[in-house]
Amino acid sequence: MDALVEFAPGQTTFRNCMELAFYLEVLFCRRVDLVTELGLNRHLRPYIEQEVAWCEA
């Protein structure tokens, strides 16, 4: 599963990314790949944004 994530300002750290990835992998019982908006490929961005299901936590 791929997940587009946005952290609160100043909270985009390696540790937070890994903790979220591990949490989601346990929750969904499958491998999870995380990417932030800055990490999106500019050519793929329009296609990805069409399929994004936004969720705030």
XYZ file of N, CA, C and O in Angstrom:
228
model
N 0.841 -1.161 0.000
C 0.000 0.000 0.000
C 0.892 1.232 0.000
O 1.899 1.287 0.680
N 0.505 2.210 -0.776
C 1.218 3.488 -0.805
C 0.387 4.520 -0.059
O -0.842 4.525 -0.169
N 1.057 5.380 0.687
C 0.345 6.413 1.436
C 1.054 7.748 1.258
O 2.263 7.856 1.457
N 0.294 8.739 0.869
C 0.782 10.112 0.779
C 0.499 10.753 2.125
O -0.645 10.778 2.576
N 1.536 11.229 2.796
C 1.371 11.765 4.146
C 1.843 13.212 4.223
O 2.706 13.640 3.471
N 1.237 13.927 5.145
C 1.636 15.303 5.424
C 1.725 15.436 6.944
O 0.750 15.207 7.655
N 2.895 15.765 7.428
C 3.111 15.930 8.859
C 2.916 17.395 9.247
O 3.011 18.288 8.406
N 2.672 17.629 10.508
C 2.597 18.994 11.022
C 3.952 19.668 10.796
O 4.988 18.991 10.735
N 3.959 20.989 10.657
C 5.219 21.705 10.440
C 6.283 21.304 11.474
O 6.013 21.250 12.669
N 7.458 20.983 10.981
C 8.570 20.611 11.845
C 8.551 19.173 12.329
O 9.436 18.760 13.063
N 7.562 18.391 11.927
C 7.436 17.010 12.404
C 7.809 15.965 11.350
O 7.666 14.771 11.595
N 8.255 16.400 10.178
C 8.649 15.456 9.136
C 10.066 14.976 9.428
O 11.040 15.529 8.929
N 10.164 13.972 10.274
C 11.462 13.409 10.638
C 11.499 11.943 10.227
O 10.457 11.316 10.018
N 12.695 11.408 10.120
C 12.854 9.992 9.789
C 12.141 9.125 10.817
O 11.429 8.182 10.468
N 12.310 9.475 12.069
C 11.694 8.687 13.141
C 10.166 8.676 13.023
O 9.527 7.626 13.129
N 9.567 9.845 12.806
C 8.115 9.914 12.669
C 7.624 9.132 11.454
O 6.588 8.470 11.515
N 8.356 9.211 10.361
C 7.983 8.454 9.156
C 8.030 6.954 9.430
O 7.104 6.220 9.050
N 9.091 6.504 10.078
C 9.223 5.071 10.349
C 8.172 4.593 11.338
O 7.574 3.528 11.151
N 7.912 5.376 12.379
C 6.895 4.976 13.355
C 5.516 4.894 12.702
O 4.754 3.969 12.961
N 5.205 5.844 11.828
C 3.924 5.813 11.135
C 3.851 4.620 10.189
O 2.831 3.928 10.135
N 4.929 4.361 9.475
C 4.946 3.217 8.554
C 4.739 1.909 9.317
O 3.924 1.070 8.905
N 5.443 1.717 10.416
C 5.282 0.492 11.213
C 3.862 0.378 11.760
O 3.262 -0.692 11.738
N 3.310 1.484 12.237
C 1.946 1.481 12.768
C 0.943 1.073 11.686
O 0.075 0.229 11.911
N 1.070 1.659 10.505
C 0.145 1.340 9.417
C 0.307 -0.096 8.927
O -0.679 -0.750 8.554
N 1.542 -0.604 8.920
C 1.769 -1.992 8.511
C 1.092 -2.967 9.459
O 0.497 -3.949 9.020
N 1.143 -2.692 10.741
C 0.458 -3.547 11.721
C -1.057 -3.406 11.554
O -1.787 -4.396 11.544
N -1.520 -2.188 11.394
C -2.952 -1.919 11.270
C -3.555 -2.601 10.039
O -4.621 -3.213 10.120
N -2.871 -2.514 8.900
C -3.409 -3.051 7.647
C -2.866 -4.437 7.285
O -3.256 -5.004 6.274
N -1.955 -4.955 8.105
C -1.359 -6.281 7.859
C -0.757 -6.389 6.463
O -0.916 -7.400 5.761
N -0.063 -5.336 6.062
C 0.624 -5.346 4.768
C 1.705 -4.281 4.754
O 1.723 -3.389 5.584
N 2.620 -4.394 3.808
C 3.724 -3.438 3.683
C 3.183 -2.077 3.256
O 2.276 -1.989 2.447
N 3.752 -1.026 3.829
C 3.318 0.339 3.537
C 4.521 1.165 3.104
O 5.575 1.125 3.739
N 4.353 1.900 2.012
C 5.364 2.850 1.558
C 4.788 4.244 1.733
O 3.675 4.528 1.278
N 5.542 5.104 2.407
C 5.094 6.479 2.647
C 5.847 7.432 1.741
O 7.025 7.252 1.461
N 5.150 8.466 1.311
C 5.779 9.554 0.562
C 5.117 10.854 0.994
O 3.925 10.888 1.287
N 5.921 11.913 1.097
C 5.376 13.230 1.412
C 5.110 13.957 0.092
O 5.587 13.540 -0.970
N 4.385 15.052 0.165
C 4.090 15.814 -1.050
C 5.369 16.286 -1.738
O 5.441 16.314 -2.956
N 6.369 16.640 -0.943
C 7.641 17.075 -1.533
C 8.362 15.928 -2.237
O 9.170 16.162 -3.126
N 8.051 14.699 -1.835
C 8.696 13.537 -2.431
C 8.015 13.019 -3.679
O 8.521 12.111 -4.340
N 6.881 13.622 -4.044
C 6.160 13.174 -5.233
C 6.903 13.560 -6.508
O 7.397 14.682 -6.640
N 6.936 12.651 -7.438
C 7.486 12.931 -8.753
C 6.554 13.926 -9.443
O 5.348 13.723 -9.490
N 7.100 14.995 -9.991
C 6.259 16.043 -10.577
C 5.445 15.545 -11.765
O 4.376 16.085 -12.058
N 5.917 14.503 -12.438
C 5.182 13.950 -13.572
C 4.024 13.061 -13.116
O 3.011 12.951 -13.796
N 4.184 12.432 -11.972
C 3.143 11.547 -11.451
C 2.145 12.253 -10.554
O 1.052 11.750 -10.300
N 2.513 13.419 -10.040
C 1.675 14.157 -9.087
C 0.221 14.281 -9.539
O -0.686 13.974 -8.754
N -0.084 14.728 -10.766
C -1.493 14.893 -11.149
C -2.296 13.585 -11.066
O -3.458 13.590 -10.668
N -1.676 12.468 -11.417
C -2.368 11.182 -11.382
C -2.591 10.706 -9.941
O -3.640 10.182 -9.609
N -1.592 10.919 -9.120
C -1.688 10.510 -7.720
C -2.741 11.354 -7.002
O -3.566 10.831 -6.259
N -2.725 12.658 -7.245
C -3.674 13.544 -6.570
C -5.117 13.242 -6.955
O -6.030 13.509 -6.187
N -5.346 12.668 -8.128
C -6.704 12.287 -8.534
C -7.230 11.121 -7.706
O -8.435 10.958 -7.554
N -6.320 10.308 -7.189
C -6.719 9.106 -6.463
C -6.568 9.216 -4.944
O -6.901 8.287 -4.221
N -6.088 10.346 -4.474
C -5.852 10.507 -3.036
C -7.169 10.572 -2.278
O -8.114 11.232 -2.686
N -7.227 9.843 -1.177
C -8.343 9.931 -0.245
C -7.792 10.618 1.004
O -7.020 10.017 1.754
N -8.111 11.887 1.204
C -7.566 12.665 2.307
C -8.197 12.262 3.633
O -9.394 12.027 3.720
N -7.370 12.170 4.639
C -7.823 11.793 5.988
C -6.951 12.541 6.992
O -5.726 12.509 6.886
N -7.562 13.224 7.935
C -6.795 13.935 8.958
C -6.789 13.123 10.241
O -7.794 12.544 10.619
N -5.627 13.104 10.877
C -5.507 12.371 12.137
C -4.739 13.192 13.135
O -4.005 14.054 12.832
